[in-house]
JSON list of C-alpha atoms in Angstrom, two decimals:
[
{"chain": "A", "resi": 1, "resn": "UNK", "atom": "CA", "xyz": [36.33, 145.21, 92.06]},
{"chain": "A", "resi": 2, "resn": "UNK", "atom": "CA", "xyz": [32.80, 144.48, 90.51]},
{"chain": "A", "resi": 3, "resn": "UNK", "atom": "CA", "xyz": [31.81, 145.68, 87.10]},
{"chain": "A", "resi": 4, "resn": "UNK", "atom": "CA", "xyz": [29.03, 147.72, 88.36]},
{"chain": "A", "resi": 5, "resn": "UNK", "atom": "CA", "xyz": [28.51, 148.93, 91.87]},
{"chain": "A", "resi": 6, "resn": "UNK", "atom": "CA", "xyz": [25.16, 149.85, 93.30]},
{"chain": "A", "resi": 7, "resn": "UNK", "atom": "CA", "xyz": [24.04, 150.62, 96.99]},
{"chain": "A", "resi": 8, "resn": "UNK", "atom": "CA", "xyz": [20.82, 148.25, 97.84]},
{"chain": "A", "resi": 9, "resn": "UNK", "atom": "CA", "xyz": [19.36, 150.22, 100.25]},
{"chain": "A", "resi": 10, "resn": "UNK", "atom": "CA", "xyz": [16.67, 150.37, 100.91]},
{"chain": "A", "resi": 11, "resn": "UNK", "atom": "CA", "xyz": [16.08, 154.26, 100.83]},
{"chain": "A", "resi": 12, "resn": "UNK", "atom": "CA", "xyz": [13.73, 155.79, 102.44]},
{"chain": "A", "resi": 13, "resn": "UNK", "atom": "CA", "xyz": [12.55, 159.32, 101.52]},
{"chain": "A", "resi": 14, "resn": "UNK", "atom": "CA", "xyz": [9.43, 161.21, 102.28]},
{"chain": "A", "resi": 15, "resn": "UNK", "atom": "CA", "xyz": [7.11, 162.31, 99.26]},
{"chain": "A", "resi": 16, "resn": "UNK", "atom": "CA", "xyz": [8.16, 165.56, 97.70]},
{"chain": "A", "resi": 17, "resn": "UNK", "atom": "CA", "xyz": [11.47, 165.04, 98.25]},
{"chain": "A", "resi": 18, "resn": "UNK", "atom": "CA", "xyz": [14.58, 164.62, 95.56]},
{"chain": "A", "resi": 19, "resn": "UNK", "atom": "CA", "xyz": [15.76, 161.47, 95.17]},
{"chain": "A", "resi": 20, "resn": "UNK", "atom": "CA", "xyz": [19.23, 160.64, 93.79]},
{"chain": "A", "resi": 21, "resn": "UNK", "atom": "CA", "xyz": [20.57, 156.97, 93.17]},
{"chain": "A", "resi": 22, "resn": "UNK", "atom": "CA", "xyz": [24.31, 156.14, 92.01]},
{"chain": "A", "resi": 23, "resn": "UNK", "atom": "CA", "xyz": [26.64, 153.57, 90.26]},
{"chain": "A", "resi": 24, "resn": "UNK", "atom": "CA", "xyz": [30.17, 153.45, 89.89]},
{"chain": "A", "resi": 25, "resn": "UNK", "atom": "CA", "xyz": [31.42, 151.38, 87.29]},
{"chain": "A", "resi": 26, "resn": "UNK", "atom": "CA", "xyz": [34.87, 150.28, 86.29]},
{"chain": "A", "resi": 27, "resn": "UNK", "atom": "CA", "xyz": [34.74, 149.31, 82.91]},
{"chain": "A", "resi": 28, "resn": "UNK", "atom": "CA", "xyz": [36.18, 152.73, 80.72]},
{"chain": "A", "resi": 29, "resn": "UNK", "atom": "CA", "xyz": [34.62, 150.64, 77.89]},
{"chain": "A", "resi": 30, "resn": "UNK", "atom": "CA", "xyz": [30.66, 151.29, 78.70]},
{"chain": "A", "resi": 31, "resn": "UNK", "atom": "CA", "xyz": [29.35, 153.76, 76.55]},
{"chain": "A", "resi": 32, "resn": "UNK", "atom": "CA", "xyz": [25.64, 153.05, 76.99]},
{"chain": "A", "resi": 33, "resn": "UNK", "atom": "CA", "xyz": [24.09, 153.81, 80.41]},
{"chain": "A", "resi": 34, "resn": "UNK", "atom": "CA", "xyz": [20.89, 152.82, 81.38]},
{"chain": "A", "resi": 35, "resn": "UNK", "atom": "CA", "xyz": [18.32, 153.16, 84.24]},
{"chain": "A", "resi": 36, "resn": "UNK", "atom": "CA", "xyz": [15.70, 150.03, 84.91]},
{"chain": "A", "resi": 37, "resn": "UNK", "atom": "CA", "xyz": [12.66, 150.68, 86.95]},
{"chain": "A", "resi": 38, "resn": "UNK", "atom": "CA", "xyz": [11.29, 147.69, 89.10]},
{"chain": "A", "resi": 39, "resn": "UNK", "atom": "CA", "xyz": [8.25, 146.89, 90.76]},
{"chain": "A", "resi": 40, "resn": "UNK", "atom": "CA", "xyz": [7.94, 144.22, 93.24]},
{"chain": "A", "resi": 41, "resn": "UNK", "atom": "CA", "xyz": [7.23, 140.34, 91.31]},
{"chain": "A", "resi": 42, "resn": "UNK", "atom": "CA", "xyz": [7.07, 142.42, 88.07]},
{"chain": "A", "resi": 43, "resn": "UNK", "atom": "CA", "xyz": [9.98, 142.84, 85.05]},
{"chain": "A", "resi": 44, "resn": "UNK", "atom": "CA", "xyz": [12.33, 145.42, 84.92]},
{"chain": "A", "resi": 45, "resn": "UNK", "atom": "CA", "xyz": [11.32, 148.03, 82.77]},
{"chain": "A", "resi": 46, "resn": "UNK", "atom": "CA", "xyz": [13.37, 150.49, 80.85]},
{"chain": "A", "resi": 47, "resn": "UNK", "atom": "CA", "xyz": [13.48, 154.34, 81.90]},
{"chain": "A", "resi": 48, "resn": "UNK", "atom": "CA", "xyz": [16.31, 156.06, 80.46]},
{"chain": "A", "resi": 49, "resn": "UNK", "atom": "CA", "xyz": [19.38, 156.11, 78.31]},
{"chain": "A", "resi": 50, "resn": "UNK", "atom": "CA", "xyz": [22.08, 158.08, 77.67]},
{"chain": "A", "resi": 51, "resn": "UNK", "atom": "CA", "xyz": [25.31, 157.31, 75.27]},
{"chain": "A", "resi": 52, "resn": "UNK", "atom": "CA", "xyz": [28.43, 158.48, 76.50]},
{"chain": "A", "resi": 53, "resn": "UNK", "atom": "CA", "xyz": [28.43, 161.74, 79.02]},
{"chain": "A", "resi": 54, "resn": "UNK", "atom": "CA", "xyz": [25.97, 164.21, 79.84]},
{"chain": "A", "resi": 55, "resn": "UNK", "atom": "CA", "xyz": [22.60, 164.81, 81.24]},
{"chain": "A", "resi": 56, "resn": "UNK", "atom": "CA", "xyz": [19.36, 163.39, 80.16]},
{"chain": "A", "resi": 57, "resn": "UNK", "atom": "CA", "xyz": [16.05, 164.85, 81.40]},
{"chain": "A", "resi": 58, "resn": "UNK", "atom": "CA", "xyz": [12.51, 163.09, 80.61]},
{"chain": "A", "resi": 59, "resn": "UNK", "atom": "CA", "xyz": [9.90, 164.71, 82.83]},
{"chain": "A", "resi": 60, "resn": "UNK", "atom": "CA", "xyz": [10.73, 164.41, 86.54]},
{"chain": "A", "resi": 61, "resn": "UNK", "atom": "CA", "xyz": [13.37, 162.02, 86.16]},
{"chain": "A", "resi": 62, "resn": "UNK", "atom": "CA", "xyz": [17.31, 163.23, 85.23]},
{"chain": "A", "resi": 63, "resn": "UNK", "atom": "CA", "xyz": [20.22, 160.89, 84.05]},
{"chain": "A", "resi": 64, "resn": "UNK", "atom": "CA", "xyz": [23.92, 161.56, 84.86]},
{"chain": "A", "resi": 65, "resn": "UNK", "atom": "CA", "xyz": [26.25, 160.33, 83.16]},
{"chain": "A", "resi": 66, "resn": "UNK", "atom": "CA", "xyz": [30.27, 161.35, 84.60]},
{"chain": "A", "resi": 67, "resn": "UNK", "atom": "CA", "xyz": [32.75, 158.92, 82.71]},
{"chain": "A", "resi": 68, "resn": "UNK", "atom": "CA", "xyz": [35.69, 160.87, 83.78]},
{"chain": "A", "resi": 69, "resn": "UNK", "atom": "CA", "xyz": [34.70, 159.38, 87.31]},
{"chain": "A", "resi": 70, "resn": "UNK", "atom": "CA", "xyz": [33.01, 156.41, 86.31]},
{"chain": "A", "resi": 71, "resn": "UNK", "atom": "CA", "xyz": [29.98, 157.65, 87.60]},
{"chain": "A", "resi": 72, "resn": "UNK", "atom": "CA", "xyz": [26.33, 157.64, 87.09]},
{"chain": "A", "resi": 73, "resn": "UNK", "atom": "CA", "xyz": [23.04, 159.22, 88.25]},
{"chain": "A", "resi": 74, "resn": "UNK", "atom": "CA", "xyz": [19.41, 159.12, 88.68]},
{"chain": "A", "resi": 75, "resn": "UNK", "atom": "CA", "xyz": [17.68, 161.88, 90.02]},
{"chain": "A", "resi": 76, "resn": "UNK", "atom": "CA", "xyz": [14.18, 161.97, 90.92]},
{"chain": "A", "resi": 77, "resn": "UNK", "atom": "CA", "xyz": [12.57, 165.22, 91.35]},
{"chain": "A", "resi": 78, "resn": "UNK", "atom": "CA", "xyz": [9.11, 165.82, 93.35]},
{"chain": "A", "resi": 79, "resn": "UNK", "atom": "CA", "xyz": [8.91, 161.92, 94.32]},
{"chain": "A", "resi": 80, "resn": "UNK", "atom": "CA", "xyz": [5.94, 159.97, 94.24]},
{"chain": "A", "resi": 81, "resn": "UNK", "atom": "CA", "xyz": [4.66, 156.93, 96.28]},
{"chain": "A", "resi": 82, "resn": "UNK", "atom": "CA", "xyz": [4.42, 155.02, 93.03]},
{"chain": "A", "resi": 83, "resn": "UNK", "atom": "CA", "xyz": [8.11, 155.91, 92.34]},
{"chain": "A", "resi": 84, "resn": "UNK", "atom": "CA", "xyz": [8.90, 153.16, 95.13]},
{"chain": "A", "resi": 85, "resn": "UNK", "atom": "CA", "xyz": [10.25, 150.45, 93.44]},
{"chain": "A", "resi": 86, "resn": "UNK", "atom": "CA", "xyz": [14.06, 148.59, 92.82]},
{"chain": "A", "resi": 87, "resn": "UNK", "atom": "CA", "xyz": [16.27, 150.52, 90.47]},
{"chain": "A", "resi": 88, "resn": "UNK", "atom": "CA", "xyz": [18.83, 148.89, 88.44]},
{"chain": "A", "resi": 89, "resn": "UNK", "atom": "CA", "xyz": [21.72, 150.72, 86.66]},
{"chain": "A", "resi": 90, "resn": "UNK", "atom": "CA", "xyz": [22.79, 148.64, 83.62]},
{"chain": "A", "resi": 91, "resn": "UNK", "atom": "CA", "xyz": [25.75, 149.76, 81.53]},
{"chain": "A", "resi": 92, "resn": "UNK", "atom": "CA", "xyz": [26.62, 148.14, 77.68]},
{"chain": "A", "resi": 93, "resn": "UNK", "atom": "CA", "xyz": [29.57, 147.96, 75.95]},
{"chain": "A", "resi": 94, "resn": "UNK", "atom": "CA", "xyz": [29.30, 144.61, 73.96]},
{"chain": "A", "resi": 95, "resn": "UNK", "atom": "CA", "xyz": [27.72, 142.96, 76.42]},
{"chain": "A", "resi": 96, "resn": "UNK", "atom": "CA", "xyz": [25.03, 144.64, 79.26]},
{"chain": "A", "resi": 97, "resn": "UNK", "atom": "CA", "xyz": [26.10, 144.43, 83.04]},
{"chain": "A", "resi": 98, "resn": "UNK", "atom": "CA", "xyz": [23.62, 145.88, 85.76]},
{"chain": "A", "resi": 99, "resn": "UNK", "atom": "CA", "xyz": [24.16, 146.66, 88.91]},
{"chain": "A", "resi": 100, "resn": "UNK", "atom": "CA", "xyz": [22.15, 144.67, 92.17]},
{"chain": "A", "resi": 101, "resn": "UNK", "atom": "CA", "xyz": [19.56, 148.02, 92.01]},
{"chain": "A", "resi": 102, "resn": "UNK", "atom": "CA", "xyz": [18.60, 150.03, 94.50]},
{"chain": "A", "resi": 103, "resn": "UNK", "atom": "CA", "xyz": [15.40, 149.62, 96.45]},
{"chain": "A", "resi": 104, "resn": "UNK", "atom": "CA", "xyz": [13.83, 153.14, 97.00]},
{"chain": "A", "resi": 105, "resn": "UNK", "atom": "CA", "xyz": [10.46, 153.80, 99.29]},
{"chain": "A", "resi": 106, "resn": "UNK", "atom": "CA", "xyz": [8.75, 157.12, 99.37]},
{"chain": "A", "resi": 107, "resn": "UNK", "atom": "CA", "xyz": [6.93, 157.74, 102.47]},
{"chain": "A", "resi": 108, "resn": "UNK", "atom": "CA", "xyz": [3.39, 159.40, 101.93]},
{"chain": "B", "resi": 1, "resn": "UNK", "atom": "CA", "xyz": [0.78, 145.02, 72.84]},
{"chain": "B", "resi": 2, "resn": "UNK", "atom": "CA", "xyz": [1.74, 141.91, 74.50]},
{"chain": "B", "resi": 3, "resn": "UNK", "atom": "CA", "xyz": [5.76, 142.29, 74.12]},
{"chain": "B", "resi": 4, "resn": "UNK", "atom": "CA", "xyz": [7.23, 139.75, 75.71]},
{"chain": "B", "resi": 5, "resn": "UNK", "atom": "CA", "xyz": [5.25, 136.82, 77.60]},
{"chain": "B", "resi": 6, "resn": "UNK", "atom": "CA", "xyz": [6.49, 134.18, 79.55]},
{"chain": "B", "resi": 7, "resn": "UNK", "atom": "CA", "xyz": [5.00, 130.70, 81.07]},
{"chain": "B", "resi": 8, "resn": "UNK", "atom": "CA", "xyz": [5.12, 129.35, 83.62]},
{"chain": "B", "resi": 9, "resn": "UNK", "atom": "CA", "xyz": [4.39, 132.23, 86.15]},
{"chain": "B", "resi": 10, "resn": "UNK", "atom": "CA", "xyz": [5.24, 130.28, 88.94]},
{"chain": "B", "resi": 11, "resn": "UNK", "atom": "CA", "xyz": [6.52, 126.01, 89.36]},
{"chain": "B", "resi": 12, "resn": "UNK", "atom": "CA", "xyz": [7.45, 123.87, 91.96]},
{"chain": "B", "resi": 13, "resn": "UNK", "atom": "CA", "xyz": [10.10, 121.31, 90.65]},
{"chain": "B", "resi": 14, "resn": "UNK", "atom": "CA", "xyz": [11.54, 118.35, 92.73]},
{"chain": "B", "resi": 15, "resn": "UNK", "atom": "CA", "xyz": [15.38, 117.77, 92.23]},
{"chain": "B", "resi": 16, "resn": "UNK", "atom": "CA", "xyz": [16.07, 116.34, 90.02]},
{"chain": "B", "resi": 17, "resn": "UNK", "atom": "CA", "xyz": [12.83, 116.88, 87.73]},
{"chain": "B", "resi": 18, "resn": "UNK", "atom": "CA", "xyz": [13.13, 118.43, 83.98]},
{"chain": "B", "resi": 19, "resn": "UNK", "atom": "CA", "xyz": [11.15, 122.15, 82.89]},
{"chain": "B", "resi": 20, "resn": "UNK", "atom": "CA", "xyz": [10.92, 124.17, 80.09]},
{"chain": "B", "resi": 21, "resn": "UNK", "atom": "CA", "xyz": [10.46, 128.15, 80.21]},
{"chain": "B", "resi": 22, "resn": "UNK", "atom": "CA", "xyz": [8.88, 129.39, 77.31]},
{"chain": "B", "resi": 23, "resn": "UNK", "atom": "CA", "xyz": [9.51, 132.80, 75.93]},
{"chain": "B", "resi": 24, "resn": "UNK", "atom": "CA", "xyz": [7.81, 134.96, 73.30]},
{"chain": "B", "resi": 25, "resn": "UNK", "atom": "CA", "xyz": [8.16, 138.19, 71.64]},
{"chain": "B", "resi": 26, "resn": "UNK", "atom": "CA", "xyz": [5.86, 140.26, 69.30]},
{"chain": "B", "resi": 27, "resn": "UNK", "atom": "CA", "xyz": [8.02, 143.21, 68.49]},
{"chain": "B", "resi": 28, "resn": "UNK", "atom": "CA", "xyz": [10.26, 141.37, 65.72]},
{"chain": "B", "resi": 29, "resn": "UNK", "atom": "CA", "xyz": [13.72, 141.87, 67.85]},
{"chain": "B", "resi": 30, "resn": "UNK", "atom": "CA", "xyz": [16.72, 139.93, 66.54]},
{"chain": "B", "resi": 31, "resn": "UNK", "atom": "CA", "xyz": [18.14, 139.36, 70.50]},
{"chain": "B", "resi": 32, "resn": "UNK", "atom": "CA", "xyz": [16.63, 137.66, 73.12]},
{"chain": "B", "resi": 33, "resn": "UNK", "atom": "CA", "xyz": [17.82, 136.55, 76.94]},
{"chain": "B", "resi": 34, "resn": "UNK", "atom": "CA", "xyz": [17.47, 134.81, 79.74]},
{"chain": "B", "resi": 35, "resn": "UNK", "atom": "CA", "xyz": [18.21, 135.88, 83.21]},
{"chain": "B", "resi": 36, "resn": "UNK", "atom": "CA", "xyz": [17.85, 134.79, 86.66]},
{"chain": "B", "resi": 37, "resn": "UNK", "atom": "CA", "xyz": [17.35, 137.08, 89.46]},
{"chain": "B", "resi": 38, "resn": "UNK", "atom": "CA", "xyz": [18.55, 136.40, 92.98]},
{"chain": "B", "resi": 39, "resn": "UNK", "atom": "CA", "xyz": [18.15, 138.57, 96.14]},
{"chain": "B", "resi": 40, "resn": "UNK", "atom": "CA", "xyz": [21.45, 140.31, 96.79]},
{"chain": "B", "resi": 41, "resn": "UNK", "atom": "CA", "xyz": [23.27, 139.13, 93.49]},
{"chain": "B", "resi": 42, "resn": "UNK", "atom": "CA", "xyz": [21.19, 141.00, 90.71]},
{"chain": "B", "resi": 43, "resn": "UNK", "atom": "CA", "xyz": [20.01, 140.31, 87.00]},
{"chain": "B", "resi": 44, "resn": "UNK", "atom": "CA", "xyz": [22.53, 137.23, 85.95]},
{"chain": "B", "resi": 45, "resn": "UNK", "atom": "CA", "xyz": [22.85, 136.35, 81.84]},
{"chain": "B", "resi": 46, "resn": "UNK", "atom": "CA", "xyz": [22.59, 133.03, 81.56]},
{"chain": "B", "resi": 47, "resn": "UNK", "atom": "CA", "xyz": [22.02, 132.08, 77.94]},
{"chain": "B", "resi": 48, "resn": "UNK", "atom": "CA", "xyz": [21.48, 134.41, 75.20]},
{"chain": "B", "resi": 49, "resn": "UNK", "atom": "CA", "xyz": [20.52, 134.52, 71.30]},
{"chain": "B", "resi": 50, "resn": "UNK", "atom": "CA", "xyz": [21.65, 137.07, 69.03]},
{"chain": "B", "resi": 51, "resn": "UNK", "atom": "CA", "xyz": [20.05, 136.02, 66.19]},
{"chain": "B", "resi": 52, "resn": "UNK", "atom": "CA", "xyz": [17.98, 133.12, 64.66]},
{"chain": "B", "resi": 53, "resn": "UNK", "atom": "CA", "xyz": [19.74, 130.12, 64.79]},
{"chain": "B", "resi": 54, "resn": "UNK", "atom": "CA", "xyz": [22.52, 131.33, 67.48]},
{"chain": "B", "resi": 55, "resn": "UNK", "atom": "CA", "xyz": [22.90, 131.06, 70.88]},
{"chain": "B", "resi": 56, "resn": "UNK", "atom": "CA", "xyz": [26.05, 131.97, 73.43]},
{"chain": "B", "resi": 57, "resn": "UNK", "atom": "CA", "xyz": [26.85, 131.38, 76.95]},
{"chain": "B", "resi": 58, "resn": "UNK", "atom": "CA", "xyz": [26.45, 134.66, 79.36]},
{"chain": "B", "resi": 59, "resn": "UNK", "atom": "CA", "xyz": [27.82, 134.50, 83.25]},
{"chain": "B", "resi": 60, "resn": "UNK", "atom": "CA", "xyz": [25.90, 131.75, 84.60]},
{"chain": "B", "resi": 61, "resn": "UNK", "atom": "CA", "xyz": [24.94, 128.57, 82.33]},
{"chain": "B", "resi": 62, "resn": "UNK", "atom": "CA", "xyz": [25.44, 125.62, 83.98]},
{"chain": "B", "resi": 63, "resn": "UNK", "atom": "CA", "xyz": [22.40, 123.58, 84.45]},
{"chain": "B", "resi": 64, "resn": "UNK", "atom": "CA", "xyz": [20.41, 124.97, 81.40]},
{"chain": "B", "resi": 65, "resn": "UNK", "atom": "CA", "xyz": [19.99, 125.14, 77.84]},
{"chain": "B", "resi": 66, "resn": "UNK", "atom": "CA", "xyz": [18.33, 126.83, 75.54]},
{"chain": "B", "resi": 67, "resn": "UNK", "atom": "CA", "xyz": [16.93, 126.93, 71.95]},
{"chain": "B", "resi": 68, "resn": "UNK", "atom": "CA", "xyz": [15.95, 129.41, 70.10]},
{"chain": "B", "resi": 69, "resn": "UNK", "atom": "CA", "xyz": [13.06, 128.04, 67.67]},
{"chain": "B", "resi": 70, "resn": "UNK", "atom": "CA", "xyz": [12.07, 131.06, 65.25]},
{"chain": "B", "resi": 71, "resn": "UNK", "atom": "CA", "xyz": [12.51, 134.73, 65.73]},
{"chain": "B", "resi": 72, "resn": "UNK", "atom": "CA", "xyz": [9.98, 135.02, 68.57]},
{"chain": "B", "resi": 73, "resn": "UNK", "atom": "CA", "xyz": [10.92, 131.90, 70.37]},
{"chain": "B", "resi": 74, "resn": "UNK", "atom": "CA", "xyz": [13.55, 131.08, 73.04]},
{"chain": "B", "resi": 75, "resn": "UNK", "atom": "CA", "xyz": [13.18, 128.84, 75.28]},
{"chain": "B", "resi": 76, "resn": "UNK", "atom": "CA", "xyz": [15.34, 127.30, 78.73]},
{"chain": "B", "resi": 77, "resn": "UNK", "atom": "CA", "xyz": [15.23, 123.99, 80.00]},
{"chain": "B", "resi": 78, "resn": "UNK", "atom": "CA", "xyz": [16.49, 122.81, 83.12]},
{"chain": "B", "resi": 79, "resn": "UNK", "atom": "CA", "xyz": [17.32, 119.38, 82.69]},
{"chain": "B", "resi": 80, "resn": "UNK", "atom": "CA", "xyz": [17.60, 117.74, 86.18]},
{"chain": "B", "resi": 81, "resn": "UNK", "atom": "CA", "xyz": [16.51, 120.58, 88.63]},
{"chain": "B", "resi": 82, "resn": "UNK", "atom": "CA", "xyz": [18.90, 121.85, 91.55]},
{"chain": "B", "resi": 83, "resn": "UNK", "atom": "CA", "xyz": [17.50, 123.56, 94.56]},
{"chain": "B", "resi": 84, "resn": "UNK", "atom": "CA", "xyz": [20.43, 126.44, 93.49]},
{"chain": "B", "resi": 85, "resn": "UNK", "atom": "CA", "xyz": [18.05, 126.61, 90.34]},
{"chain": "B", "resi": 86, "resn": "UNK", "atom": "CA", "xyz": [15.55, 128.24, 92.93]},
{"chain": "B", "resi": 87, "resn": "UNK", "atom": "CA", "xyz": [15.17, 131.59, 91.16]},
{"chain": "B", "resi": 88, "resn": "UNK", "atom": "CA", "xyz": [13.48, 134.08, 89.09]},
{"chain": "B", "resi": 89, "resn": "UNK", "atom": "CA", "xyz": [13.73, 134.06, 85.50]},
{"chain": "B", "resi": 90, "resn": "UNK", "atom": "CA", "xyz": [13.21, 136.58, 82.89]},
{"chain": "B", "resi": 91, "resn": "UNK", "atom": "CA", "xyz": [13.42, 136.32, 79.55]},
{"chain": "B", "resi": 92, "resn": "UNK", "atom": "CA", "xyz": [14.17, 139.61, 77.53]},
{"chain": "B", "resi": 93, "resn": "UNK", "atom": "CA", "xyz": [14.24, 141.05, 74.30]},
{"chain": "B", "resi": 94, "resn": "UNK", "atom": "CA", "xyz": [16.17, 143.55, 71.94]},
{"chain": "B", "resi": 95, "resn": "UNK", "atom": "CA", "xyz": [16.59, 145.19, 69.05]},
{"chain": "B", "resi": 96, "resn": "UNK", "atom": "CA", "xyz": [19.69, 147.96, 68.44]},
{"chain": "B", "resi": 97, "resn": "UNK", "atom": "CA", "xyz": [18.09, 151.87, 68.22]},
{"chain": "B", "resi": 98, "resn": "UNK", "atom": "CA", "xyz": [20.01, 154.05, 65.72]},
{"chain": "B", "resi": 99, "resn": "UNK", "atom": "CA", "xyz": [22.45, 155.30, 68.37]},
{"chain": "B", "resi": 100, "resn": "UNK", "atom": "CA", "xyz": [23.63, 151.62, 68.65]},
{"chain": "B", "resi": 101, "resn": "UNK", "atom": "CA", "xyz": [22.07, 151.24, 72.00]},
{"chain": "B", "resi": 102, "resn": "UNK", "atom": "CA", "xyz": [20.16, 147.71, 72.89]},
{"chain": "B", "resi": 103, "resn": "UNK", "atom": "CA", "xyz": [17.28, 148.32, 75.06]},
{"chain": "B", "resi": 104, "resn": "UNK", "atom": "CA", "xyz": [15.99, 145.27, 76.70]},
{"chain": "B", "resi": 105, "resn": "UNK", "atom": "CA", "xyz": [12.29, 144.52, 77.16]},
{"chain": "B", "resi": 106, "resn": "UNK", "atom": "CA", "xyz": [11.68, 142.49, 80.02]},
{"chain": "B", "resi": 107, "resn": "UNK", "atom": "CA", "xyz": [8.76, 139.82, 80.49]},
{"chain": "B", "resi": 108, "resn": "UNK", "atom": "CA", "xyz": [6.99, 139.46, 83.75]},
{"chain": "B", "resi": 109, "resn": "UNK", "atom": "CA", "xyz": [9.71, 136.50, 84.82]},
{"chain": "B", "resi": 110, "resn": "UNK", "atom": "CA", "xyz": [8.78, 132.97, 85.90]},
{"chain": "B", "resi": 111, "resn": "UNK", "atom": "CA", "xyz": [9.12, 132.01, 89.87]},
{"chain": "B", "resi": 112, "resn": "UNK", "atom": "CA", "xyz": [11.03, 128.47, 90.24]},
{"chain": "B", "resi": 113, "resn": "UNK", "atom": "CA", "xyz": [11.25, 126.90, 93.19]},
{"chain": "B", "resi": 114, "resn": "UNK", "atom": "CA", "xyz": [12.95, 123.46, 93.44]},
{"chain": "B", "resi": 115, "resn": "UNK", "atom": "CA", "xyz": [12.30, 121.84, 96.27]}
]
């Protein structure tokens, strides 16, 4: 079993609509989960963190964090065309792991 | 704020042919990384530097090395070329928060294609 496990897609969601994108993870170690955003022939960039469990909210976007089920979210609320883009869950505990990312299109 | 910058954008080796990949960062971070990006296999460490002066193996370093020159330098060379080496390759940076967390700027990434 992989570190970090993340559906590729691609996704395909009309505009408006909630978006949610998962990881599961095996490592019980990770304590610090993060979400990369990616747009095509550009670098990742970061767009949340949270340490440990719980939910993280930063304008339209919501982290999820479930370590009991080695588990974690990204919801997207009210999606945007420019919110089409790869994301990659990365996870840290003395070293960072990501997962392959998720491409996501929203359909105008 | 130019955070962290990369050259080349793009290069077309031959096998067996020797490159350097520059890398530099403006926001004083102790760490800095390399990684390749292939389709269906994700961000892959290859070399990284926690500090000046240090530098340790990640998941994939055969065929490079690296040095890390000053504080806002690291650089990878591939020293005879593979067409496996066809990639992209981002260098990234860090510095720990005060949760303990190490967020990871990204540069733009350098395309490689060995032909």
């Amino acid at each position: 079993q992989k570190e970090v496990e993340q559906d590729p897609g691609p996704l395909s969601v009309p505009e408006g609509a909630i978006v949610s994108l998962n990881c599961t993870y095996s490592n019980s170690a990770f304590q610090y989960f993060m979400w990369y955003r990616q747009y095509s022939r550009k670098g990742p960039e970061l767009l949340m963190y949270t340490y440990s469990s719980g939910n993280k909210e930063d304008g339209r976007f919501t982290a999820q964090v479930d370590k009991s089920s080695k588990y974690i979210s990204l919801f997207i609320r009210d999606s945007q065309p420019s919110d089409s883009a790869t994301y990659l869950c990365a996870m840290k505990d003395d070293k960072i792991i990501f997962g392959k990312g998720t491409r996501l299109h929203i359909l105008p | 704020n130019a955070g962290v910058t990369q050259t080349p954008k793009f290069q077309v080796l031959k096998t067996g042919q020797s490159m350097t990949l520059q890398c530099a960062q403006d926001m004083n971070h102790n760490s800095m990384y390399w990684y390749r990006q292939d389709p269906g296999m994700g961000l892959r460490l290859i070399y990284y530097s926690a500090s000046e002066g240090t530098t340790d193996k990640g998941e994939v370093p055969n065929g490079y090395n690296v040095s890390r020159l000053n504080k806002r330098e690291f650089s990878l060379r591939l020293e005879s070329a593979a067409p496996s080496q066809t990639s992209v390759y981002f260098c990234a940076s860090s510095a720990q928060d005060r949760t303990g967390a190490n967020v990871l700027t990204f540069g733009a990434g350098s395309r490689l294609t060995v032909l």
